[in-house]
Amino acid sequence: MADSKALERRGYSLGDTLGEGSYGKIKSAYSSKWKTHVAIKIINKRKVPALILDKFLPRELEIAASLKHRNILQIFEIIEERRGKVYVVTELCEGGDLMDLIMSRGALAEEPCRRLFRQLCHAVRYLHDRDLVHRDLKCENLLLDKDHNLRVADFGFSRRLAYEAGRVVLSETFCGSGVYAAPEVLQNVPYDPKASDVWSTGVVLYIMLFALMPYDDSNLMNMVRTQLAHYVPFPSEASVSPEVRELMAIYVSGIFFVYMST
C-alpha cells in the first residue's frame, strides 16, 4: 500500500508483480508521465546486505542510468525515498527473459539464435567500448520485448574498469553464476572482466542452441578441467551448421576474446 501511494504521487499506477527477490520485487505499472506501461523494481534498502548496499547497489544504479543502447534495458528514472525504498523505473519487457523462452520452446533454431546473439554482442561491445563490464551475463538477465528483441538487464555486478600503467586492473571478485563463469573466475584468480563477459556470451549461445548447459557445474573442479581442455560437449543428437561448431571452438580456445577486447 505504501509503495502504491508513493508511486501514485509520481504518476504511476501499479499492476501485477512480475518477480520477487530477497530484498525487493518488480511490478508492472502504467506511467501517466511516459504514457506507457513500465516495470518498477522496488528495492527495500533495509533488507539489503551492507556490502551490496554500500558498494554494489550505488554502482549498479549509477552505471545503469548512464546507458543508452537499443539492446540494454532502458531506465526512465530512479526514485529514492527517505524511508529506505528505491524505485527503478524501466521499460517493460513483455517477452519475459531468455531462459523463459528456452524453457517453453526448447532449443532455438539457428536464425533466431543468430539474431539474438548479434544483439547481445552489440550490447556487450557498447559496454566494453565505454570501459564497462557486466560480470553477470546469463539467460535470466537477458530480457525480451514484445517483438523478441533482446535487452541486457541487471547490472548488480557491473563496474567501470580502472587502469594502472596502461593496463586493465584485473577483477578479483567472484561474480555471476558458476555455469556461465570463465575458468579463471572459477579458479579464484584475478581475471580480465571483459574476457569473462565474452566467455559468458558463448555459454548463452550454447544454451540457446541446445537448451542444455554446456558444462556440469555440480563439480566445479571437473568443470574447470573440461573448460581448460578447450572441449565443447555437443549433444550427440545435435544438428548444427559447421559455422556454429567452428564459432564454439573459437570461443573455448580464447581467440574470440582478443577480437572482442580490441
PDB file of C-alpha atoms in Angstrom:
ATOM      1  CA  MET A   1       0.000   0.000   0.000  1.00  0.00           C
ATOM      2  CA  ALA A   2       2.819   2.411   0.888  1.00  0.00           C
ATOM      3  CA  ASP A   3       4.520   1.713  -2.454  1.00  0.00           C
ATOM      4  CA  SER A   4       1.278   2.385  -4.317  1.00  0.00           C
ATOM      5  CA  LYS A   5       0.760   5.734  -2.622  1.00  0.00           C
ATOM      6  CA  ALA A   6       4.368   6.828  -3.089  1.00  0.00           C
ATOM      7  CA  LEU A   7       4.285   5.970  -6.777  1.00  0.00           C
ATOM      8  CA  GLU A   8       0.802   7.322  -7.443  1.00  0.00           C
ATOM      9  CA  ARG A   9       2.065  10.740  -6.393  1.00  0.00           C
ATOM     10  CA  ARG A  10       4.564  10.473  -9.238  1.00  0.00           C
ATOM     11  CA  GLY A  11       2.054   9.326 -11.833  1.00  0.00           C
ATOM     12  CA  TYR A  12       2.474   5.557 -11.647  1.00  0.00           C
ATOM     13  CA  SER A  13      -0.416   3.087 -11.260  1.00  0.00           C
ATOM     14  CA  LEU A  14       0.933  -0.230 -10.014  1.00  0.00           C
ATOM     15  CA  GLY A  15      -0.135  -3.502 -11.617  1.00  0.00           C
ATOM     16  CA  ASP A  16       0.891  -7.130 -11.215  1.00  0.00           C
ATOM     17  CA  THR A  17       4.005  -8.427  -9.510  1.00  0.00           C
ATOM     18  CA  LEU A  18       6.422  -9.682 -12.168  1.00  0.00           C
ATOM     19  CA  GLY A  19       9.038 -11.133  -9.841  1.00  0.00           C
ATOM     20  CA  GLU A  20      10.367 -11.138  -6.280  1.00  0.00           C
ATOM     21  CA  GLY A  21      13.814 -11.394  -4.737  1.00  0.00           C
ATOM     22  CA  SER A  22      15.467 -11.349  -1.326  1.00  0.00           C
ATOM     23  CA  TYR A  23      15.222  -7.599  -0.876  1.00  0.00           C
ATOM     24  CA  GLY A  24      12.810  -6.376  -3.481  1.00  0.00           C
ATOM     25  CA  LYS A  25      10.266  -7.075  -6.165  1.00  0.00           C
ATOM     26  CA  ILE A  26       9.398  -5.985  -9.681  1.00  0.00           C
ATOM     27  CA  LYS A  27       5.928  -4.761 -10.565  1.00  0.00           C
ATOM     28  CA  SER A  28       4.291  -3.643 -13.763  1.00  0.00           C
ATOM     29  CA  ALA A  29       2.811  -0.139 -13.819  1.00  0.00           C
ATOM     30  CA  TYR A  30       1.327   2.467 -16.087  1.00  0.00           C
ATOM     31  CA  SER A  31       3.057   5.839 -16.246  1.00  0.00           C
ATOM     32  CA  SER A  32       0.958   8.902 -16.978  1.00  0.00           C
ATOM     33  CA  LYS A  33       4.227  10.807 -17.430  1.00  0.00           C
ATOM     34  CA  TRP A  34       5.704   8.500 -20.067  1.00  0.00           C
ATOM     35  CA  LYS A  35       2.292   7.433 -21.443  1.00  0.00           C
ATOM     36  CA  THR A  36       3.281   3.779 -21.475  1.00  0.00           C
ATOM     37  CA  HIS A  37       3.441   0.628 -19.394  1.00  0.00           C
ATOM     38  CA  VAL A  38       6.667   0.240 -17.431  1.00  0.00           C
ATOM     39  CA  ALA A  39       8.339  -2.080 -14.944  1.00  0.00           C
ATOM     40  CA  ILE A  40       9.318  -0.819 -11.498  1.00  0.00           C
ATOM     41  CA  LYS A  41      11.991  -2.531  -9.435  1.00  0.00           C
ATOM     42  CA  ILE A  42      11.232  -1.828  -5.780  1.00  0.00           C
ATOM     43  CA  ILE A  43      14.264  -2.202  -3.515  1.00  0.00           C
ATOM     44  CA  ASN A  44      13.943  -2.200   0.257  1.00  0.00           C
ATOM     45  CA  LYS A  45      17.330  -0.908   1.419  1.00  0.00           C
ATOM     46  CA  ARG A  46      16.674  -2.136   4.957  1.00  0.00           C
ATOM     47  CA  LYS A  47      16.836  -5.720   3.668  1.00  0.00           C
ATOM     48  CA  VAL A  48      19.929  -5.253   1.525  1.00  0.00           C
ATOM     49  CA  PRO A  49      23.207  -6.668   2.958  1.00  0.00           C
ATOM     50  CA  ALA A  50      25.717  -3.985   3.936  1.00  0.00           C
ATOM     51  CA  LEU A  51      28.280  -4.881   1.250  1.00  0.00           C
ATOM     52  CA  ILE A  52      25.695  -4.660  -1.521  1.00  0.00           C
ATOM     53  CA  LEU A  53      24.158  -1.503  -0.080  1.00  0.00           C
ATOM     54  CA  ASP A  54      27.483   0.303   0.251  1.00  0.00           C
ATOM     55  CA  LYS A  55      29.313  -0.975  -2.825  1.00  0.00           C
ATOM     56  CA  PHE A  56      27.278  -2.771  -5.461  1.00  0.00           C
ATOM     57  CA  LEU A  57      23.891  -1.025  -5.360  1.00  0.00           C
ATOM     58  CA  PRO A  58      25.214   2.547  -5.839  1.00  0.00           C
ATOM     59  CA  ARG A  59      27.467   1.294  -8.641  1.00  0.00           C
ATOM     60  CA  GLU A  60      24.562  -0.542 -10.295  1.00  0.00           C
ATOM     61  CA  LEU A  61      22.282   2.490 -10.227  1.00  0.00           C
ATOM     62  CA  GLU A  62      24.962   4.880 -11.477  1.00  0.00           C
ATOM     63  CA  ILE A  63      26.037   2.656 -14.354  1.00  0.00           C
ATOM     64  CA  ALA A  64      22.569   1.503 -15.428  1.00  0.00           C
ATOM     65  CA  ALA A  65      21.257   5.070 -15.515  1.00  0.00           C
ATOM     66  CA  SER A  66      24.132   6.146 -17.791  1.00  0.00           C
ATOM     67  CA  LEU A  67      23.434   3.601 -20.536  1.00  0.00           C
ATOM     68  CA  LYS A  68      21.557   4.245 -23.754  1.00  0.00           C
ATOM     69  CA  HIS A  69      21.510   1.395 -26.246  1.00  0.00           C
ATOM     70  CA  ARG A  70      18.721  -0.391 -28.071  1.00  0.00           C
ATOM     71  CA  ASN A  71      19.751  -3.748 -26.585  1.00  0.00           C
ATOM     72  CA  ILE A  72      20.172  -2.587 -22.979  1.00  0.00           C
ATOM     73  CA  LEU A  73      17.200  -2.178 -20.663  1.00  0.00           C
ATOM     74  CA  GLN A  74      16.204   1.480 -20.653  1.00  0.00           C
ATOM     75  CA  ILE A  75      15.853   3.237 -17.309  1.00  0.00           C
ATOM     76  CA  PHE A  76      13.339   6.080 -17.244  1.00  0.00           C
ATOM     77  CA  GLU A  77      14.071   7.304 -13.737  1.00  0.00           C
ATOM     78  CA  ILE A  78      15.331   6.310 -10.293  1.00  0.00           C
ATOM     79  CA  ILE A  79      13.395   7.458  -7.234  1.00  0.00           C
ATOM     80  CA  GLU A  80      14.965   7.277  -3.770  1.00  0.00           C
ATOM     81  CA  GLU A  81      12.670   7.643  -0.760  1.00  0.00           C
ATOM     82  CA  ARG A  82      13.805   8.721   2.698  1.00  0.00           C
ATOM     83  CA  ARG A  83      12.121   5.701   4.264  1.00  0.00           C
ATOM     84  CA  GLY A  84      14.575   3.333   2.623  1.00  0.00           C
ATOM     85  CA  LYS A  85      12.903   2.448  -0.662  1.00  0.00           C
ATOM     86  CA  VAL A  86      14.412   2.802  -4.121  1.00  0.00           C
ATOM     87  CA  TYR A  87      12.198   2.634  -7.208  1.00  0.00           C
ATOM     88  CA  VAL A  88      13.915   1.908 -10.522  1.00  0.00           C
ATOM     89  CA  VAL A  89      11.539   2.602 -13.414  1.00  0.00           C
ATOM     90  CA  THR A  90      12.420   0.778 -16.637  1.00  0.00           C
ATOM     91  CA  GLU A  91      10.863  -0.176 -19.919  1.00  0.00           C
ATOM     92  CA  LEU A  92       8.554  -3.190 -19.683  1.00  0.00           C
ATOM     93  CA  CYS A  93       9.843  -6.293 -21.461  1.00  0.00           C
ATOM     94  CA  GLU A  94       6.695  -8.256 -22.178  1.00  0.00           C
ATOM     95  CA  GLY A  95       8.525 -11.253 -23.619  1.00  0.00           C
ATOM     96  CA  GLY A  96       9.975 -12.340 -20.270  1.00  0.00           C
ATOM     97  CA  ASP A  97      13.581 -13.463 -20.146  1.00  0.00           C
ATOM     98  CA  LEU A  98      15.600 -15.637 -22.486  1.00  0.00           C
ATOM     99  CA  MET A  99      15.559 -18.612 -20.124  1.00  0.00           C
ATOM    100  CA  ASP A 100      11.747 -18.478 -20.008  1.00  0.00           C
ATOM    101  CA  LEU A 101      11.703 -18.640 -23.806  1.00  0.00           C
ATOM    102  CA  ILE A 102      14.080 -21.603 -23.938  1.00  0.00           C
ATOM    103  CA  MET A 103      12.221 -23.465 -21.189  1.00  0.00           C
ATOM    104  CA  SER A 104       8.913 -23.063 -23.030  1.00  0.00           C
ATOM    105  CA  ARG A 105      10.119 -23.675 -26.604  1.00  0.00           C
ATOM    106  CA  GLY A 106      13.243 -25.741 -26.225  1.00  0.00           C
ATOM    107  CA  ALA A 107      16.337 -25.175 -28.348  1.00  0.00           C
ATOM    108  CA  LEU A 108      16.069 -22.268 -30.768  1.00  0.00           C
ATOM    109  CA  ALA A 109      16.736 -22.535 -34.491  1.00  0.00           C
ATOM    110  CA  GLU A 110      19.987 -21.055 -35.750  1.00  0.00           C
ATOM    111  CA  GLU A 111      18.411 -17.977 -37.340  1.00  0.00           C
ATOM    112  CA  PRO A 112      16.731 -16.620 -34.151  1.00  0.00           C
ATOM    113  CA  CYS A 113      19.877 -17.608 -32.232  1.00  0.00           C
ATOM    114  CA  ARG A 114      21.960 -15.608 -34.678  1.00  0.00           C
ATOM    115  CA  ARG A 115      19.709 -12.556 -34.317  1.00  0.00           C
ATOM    116  CA  LEU A 116      19.634 -12.644 -30.513  1.00  0.00           C
ATOM    117  CA  PHE A 117      23.345 -13.384 -30.264  1.00  0.00           C
ATOM    118  CA  ARG A 118      24.140 -10.467 -32.552  1.00  0.00           C
ATOM    119  CA  GLN A 119      22.050  -8.175 -30.333  1.00  0.00           C
ATOM    120  CA  LEU A 120      23.835  -9.472 -27.235  1.00  0.00           C
ATOM    121  CA  CYS A 121      27.237  -8.852 -28.834  1.00  0.00           C
ATOM    122  CA  HIS A 122      26.207  -5.319 -29.817  1.00  0.00           C
ATOM    123  CA  ALA A 123      25.254  -4.588 -26.199  1.00  0.00           C
ATOM    124  CA  VAL A 124      28.451  -6.095 -24.775  1.00  0.00           C
ATOM    125  CA  ARG A 125      30.579  -4.230 -27.303  1.00  0.00           C
ATOM    126  CA  TYR A 126      28.803  -0.982 -26.325  1.00  0.00           C
ATOM    127  CA  LEU A 127      29.658  -1.607 -22.665  1.00  0.00           C
ATOM    128  CA  HIS A 128      33.259  -2.600 -23.316  1.00  0.00           C
ATOM    129  CA  ASP A 129      33.863   0.378 -25.595  1.00  0.00           C
ATOM    130  CA  ARG A 130      32.964   2.528 -22.577  1.00  0.00           C
ATOM    131  CA  ASP A 131      35.190   0.537 -20.214  1.00  0.00           C
ATOM    132  CA  LEU A 132      32.181  -1.005 -18.509  1.00  0.00           C
ATOM    133  CA  VAL A 133      31.733  -4.690 -17.738  1.00  0.00           C
ATOM    134  CA  HIS A 134      28.582  -6.563 -16.744  1.00  0.00           C
ATOM    135  CA  ARG A 135      30.063  -9.637 -14.970  1.00  0.00           C
ATOM    136  CA  ASP A 136      26.736 -11.473 -14.657  1.00  0.00           C
ATOM    137  CA  LEU A 137      25.613 -12.228 -18.192  1.00  0.00           C
ATOM    138  CA  LYS A 138      23.190 -15.150 -18.184  1.00  0.00           C
ATOM    139  CA  CYS A 139      19.908 -16.081 -19.841  1.00  0.00           C
ATOM    140  CA  GLU A 140      17.884 -14.903 -16.844  1.00  0.00           C
ATOM    141  CA  ASN A 141      19.380 -11.399 -17.172  1.00  0.00           C
ATOM    142  CA  LEU A 142      18.552 -11.107 -20.867  1.00  0.00           C
ATOM    143  CA  LEU A 143      15.028  -9.780 -21.300  1.00  0.00           C
ATOM    144  CA  LEU A 144      12.875  -9.785 -24.422  1.00  0.00           C
ATOM    145  CA  ASP A 145      10.462  -7.147 -25.631  1.00  0.00           C
ATOM    146  CA  LYS A 146       7.154  -7.978 -27.328  1.00  0.00           C
ATOM    147  CA  ASP A 147       8.982  -8.467 -30.643  1.00  0.00           C
ATOM    148  CA  HIS A 148      11.620 -10.703 -29.021  1.00  0.00           C
ATOM    149  CA  ASN A 149      14.378  -8.131 -29.255  1.00  0.00           C
ATOM    150  CA  LEU A 150      16.965  -8.607 -26.534  1.00  0.00           C
ATOM    151  CA  ARG A 151      17.683  -6.274 -23.613  1.00  0.00           C
ATOM    152  CA  VAL A 152      20.622  -6.775 -21.253  1.00  0.00           C
ATOM    153  CA  ALA A 153      19.452  -6.164 -17.673  1.00  0.00           C
ATOM    154  CA  ASP A 154      20.555  -6.459 -14.033  1.00  0.00           C
ATOM    155  CA  PHE A 155      23.791  -4.536 -13.591  1.00  0.00           C
ATOM    156  CA  GLY A 156      24.240  -5.554  -9.952  1.00  0.00           C
ATOM    157  CA  PHE A 157      27.819  -6.790 -10.508  1.00  0.00           C
ATOM    158  CA  SER A 158      28.805  -4.264 -13.154  1.00  0.00           C
ATOM    159  CA  ARG A 159      31.778  -1.961 -12.729  1.00  0.00           C
ATOM    160  CA  ARG A 160      33.890   0.614 -14.508  1.00  0.00           C
ATOM    161  CA  LEU A 161      37.340  -0.522 -15.480  1.00  0.00           C
ATOM    162  CA  ALA A 162      40.396   1.029 -13.900  1.00  0.00           C
ATOM    163  CA  TYR A 163      43.872   1.181 -15.417  1.00  0.00           C
ATOM    164  CA  GLU A 164      47.370   1.120 -13.959  1.00  0.00           C
ATOM    165  CA  ALA A 165      50.383   1.798 -16.189  1.00  0.00           C
ATOM    166  CA  GLY A 166      48.142   1.433 -19.223  1.00  0.00           C
ATOM    167  CA  ARG A 167      46.866  -2.000 -18.212  1.00  0.00           C
ATOM    168  CA  VAL A 168      43.389  -3.001 -17.051  1.00  0.00           C
ATOM    169  CA  VAL A 169      43.177  -3.655 -13.324  1.00  0.00           C
ATOM    170  CA  LEU A 170      42.017  -7.258 -13.087  1.00  0.00           C
ATOM    171  CA  SER A 171      38.875  -8.220 -11.173  1.00  0.00           C
ATOM    172  CA  GLU A 172      39.175 -10.363  -8.069  1.00  0.00           C
ATOM    173  CA  THR A 173      35.505 -10.630  -7.083  1.00  0.00           C
ATOM    174  CA  PHE A 174      33.701 -13.868  -7.938  1.00  0.00           C
ATOM    175  CA  CYS A 175      30.658 -12.635  -9.855  1.00  0.00           C
ATOM    176  CA  GLY A 176      27.810 -14.295 -11.658  1.00  0.00           C
ATOM    177  CA  SER A 177      26.651 -17.901 -11.891  1.00  0.00           C
ATOM    178  CA  GLY A 178      29.009 -20.877 -11.968  1.00  0.00           C
ATOM    179  CA  VAL A 179      27.948 -22.443 -15.260  1.00  0.00           C
ATOM    180  CA  TYR A 180      28.396 -19.105 -17.080  1.00  0.00           C
ATOM    181  CA  ALA A 181      31.766 -18.343 -15.477  1.00  0.00           C
ATOM    182  CA  ALA A 182      35.118 -18.437 -17.257  1.00  0.00           C
ATOM    183  CA  PRO A 183      37.718 -20.878 -15.854  1.00  0.00           C
ATOM    184  CA  GLU A 184      39.865 -18.152 -14.286  1.00  0.00           C
ATOM    185  CA  VAL A 185      36.831 -16.894 -12.354  1.00  0.00           C
ATOM    186  CA  LEU A 186      36.145 -20.394 -11.032  1.00  0.00           C
ATOM    187  CA  GLN A 187      39.817 -20.798 -10.132  1.00  0.00           C
ATOM    188  CA  ASN A 188      39.555 -17.682  -7.962  1.00  0.00           C
ATOM    189  CA  VAL A 189      42.456 -15.920  -9.640  1.00  0.00           C
ATOM    190  CA  PRO A 190      42.476 -12.308 -10.907  1.00  0.00           C
ATOM    191  CA  TYR A 191      40.755 -12.157 -14.279  1.00  0.00           C
ATOM    192  CA  ASP A 192      40.103  -9.838 -17.208  1.00  0.00           C
ATOM    193  CA  PRO A 193      36.422  -8.899 -16.763  1.00  0.00           C
ATOM    194  CA  LYS A 194      35.954  -8.136 -20.467  1.00  0.00           C
ATOM    195  CA  ALA A 195      37.144 -11.615 -21.410  1.00  0.00           C
ATOM    196  CA  SER A 196      34.895 -13.052 -18.708  1.00  0.00           C
ATOM    197  CA  ASP A 197      31.877 -11.269 -20.218  1.00  0.00           C
ATOM    198  CA  VAL A 198      32.742 -12.678 -23.632  1.00  0.00           C
ATOM    199  CA  TRP A 199      33.008 -16.203 -22.244  1.00  0.00           C
ATOM    200  CA  SER A 200      29.539 -15.820 -20.722  1.00  0.00           C
ATOM    201  CA  THR A 201      28.071 -14.800 -24.082  1.00  0.00           C
ATOM    202  CA  GLY A 202      29.394 -18.066 -25.511  1.00  0.00           C
ATOM    203  CA  VAL A 203      27.601 -20.012 -22.783  1.00  0.00           C
ATOM    204  CA  VAL A 204      24.396 -18.113 -23.586  1.00  0.00           C
ATOM    205  CA  LEU A 205      24.765 -19.040 -27.261  1.00  0.00           C
ATOM    206  CA  TYR A 206      25.235 -22.716 -26.386  1.00  0.00           C
ATOM    207  CA  ILE A 207      22.121 -22.741 -24.200  1.00  0.00           C
ATOM    208  CA  MET A 208      20.065 -21.091 -26.948  1.00  0.00           C
ATOM    209  CA  LEU A 209      21.211 -23.676 -29.499  1.00  0.00           C
ATOM    210  CA  PHE A 210      20.808 -26.828 -27.414  1.00  0.00           C
ATOM    211  CA  ALA A 211      18.567 -25.941 -24.433  1.00  0.00           C
ATOM    212  CA  LEU A 212      21.281 -27.524 -22.281  1.00  0.00           C
ATOM    213  CA  MET A 213      24.060 -26.269 -20.051  1.00  0.00           C
ATOM    214  CA  PRO A 214      27.471 -26.717 -21.706  1.00  0.00           C
ATOM    215  CA  TYR A 215      29.115 -27.936 -18.515  1.00  0.00           C
ATOM    216  CA  ASP A 216      28.119 -29.877 -15.419  1.00  0.00           C
ATOM    217  CA  ASP A 217      28.611 -27.375 -12.602  1.00  0.00           C
ATOM    218  CA  SER A 218      27.908 -29.882  -9.819  1.00  0.00           C
ATOM    219  CA  ASN A 219      31.694 -30.371  -9.599  1.00  0.00           C
ATOM    220  CA  LEU A 220      33.463 -27.096 -10.341  1.00  0.00           C
ATOM    221  CA  MET A 221      36.954 -28.621 -10.445  1.00  0.00           C
ATOM    222  CA  ASN A 222      35.906 -31.100 -13.142  1.00  0.00           C
ATOM    223  CA  MET A 223      34.140 -28.280 -14.950  1.00  0.00           C
ATOM    224  CA  VAL A 224      37.325 -26.193 -14.998  1.00  0.00           C
ATOM    225  CA  ARG A 225      39.333 -29.142 -16.339  1.00  0.00           C
ATOM    226  CA  THR A 226      36.829 -29.553 -19.177  1.00  0.00           C
ATOM    227  CA  GLN A 227      36.980 -25.842 -19.944  1.00  0.00           C
ATOM    228  CA  LEU A 228      40.780 -25.758 -19.950  1.00  0.00           C
ATOM    229  CA  ALA A 229      40.850 -28.755 -22.312  1.00  0.00           C
ATOM    230  CA  HIS A 230      39.101 -26.475 -24.843  1.00  0.00           C
ATOM    231  CA  TYR A 231      36.365 -29.084 -25.168  1.00  0.00           C
ATOM    232  CA  VAL A 232      32.848 -28.230 -26.388  1.00  0.00           C
ATOM    233  CA  PRO A 233      30.444 -31.052 -25.443  1.00  0.00           C
ATOM    234  CA  PHE A 234      27.976 -31.059 -28.357  1.00  0.00           C
ATOM    235  CA  PRO A 235      24.897 -33.243 -27.717  1.00  0.00           C
ATOM    236  CA  SER A 236      25.046 -36.436 -29.803  1.00  0.00           C
ATOM    237  CA  GLU A 237      21.723 -35.666 -31.478  1.00  0.00           C
ATOM    238  CA  ALA A 238      22.619 -32.034 -32.197  1.00  0.00           C
ATOM    239  CA  SER A 239      22.270 -30.844 -35.772  1.00  0.00           C
ATOM    240  CA  VAL A 240      24.095 -27.556 -36.182  1.00  0.00           C
ATOM    241  CA  SER A 241      25.985 -25.976 -39.024  1.00  0.00           C
ATOM    242  CA  PRO A 242      29.767 -26.244 -39.354  1.00  0.00           C
ATOM    243  CA  GLU A 243      29.914 -22.480 -38.761  1.00  0.00           C
ATOM    244  CA  VAL A 244      28.345 -22.890 -35.313  1.00  0.00           C
ATOM    245  CA  ARG A 245      30.769 -25.653 -34.376  1.00  0.00           C
ATOM    246  CA  GLU A 246      33.680 -23.503 -35.514  1.00  0.00           C
ATOM    247  CA  LEU A 247      32.426 -20.495 -33.548  1.00  0.00           C
ATOM    248  CA  MET A 248      32.075 -22.522 -30.352  1.00  0.00           C
ATOM    249  CA  ALA A 249      35.581 -23.928 -30.825  1.00  0.00           C
ATOM    250  CA  ILE A 250      36.920 -20.383 -31.221  1.00  0.00           C
ATOM    251  CA  TYR A 251      35.177 -19.356 -28.012  1.00  0.00           C
ATOM    252  CA  VAL A 252      36.687 -22.020 -25.802  1.00  0.00           C
ATOM    253  CA  SER A 253      40.126 -21.537 -27.364  1.00  0.00           C
ATOM    254  CA  GLY A 254      40.112 -17.889 -26.268  1.00  0.00           C
ATOM    255  CA  ILE A 255      40.720 -16.481 -29.763  1.00  0.00           C
ATOM    256  CA  PHE A 256      37.410 -14.629 -29.777  1.00  0.00           C
ATOM    257  CA  PHE A 257      38.383 -12.821 -26.571  1.00  0.00           C
ATOM    258  CA  VAL A 258      41.081 -10.960 -28.483  1.00  0.00           C
ATOM    259  CA  TYR A 259      38.624  -9.781 -31.132  1.00  0.00           C
ATOM    260  CA  MET A 260      36.017  -8.573 -28.650  1.00  0.00           C
ATOM    261  CA  SER A 261      38.583  -6.783 -26.480  1.00  0.00           C
ATOM    262  CA  THR A 262      40.195  -4.782 -29.290  1.00  0.00           C
TER     263      THR A 262
END
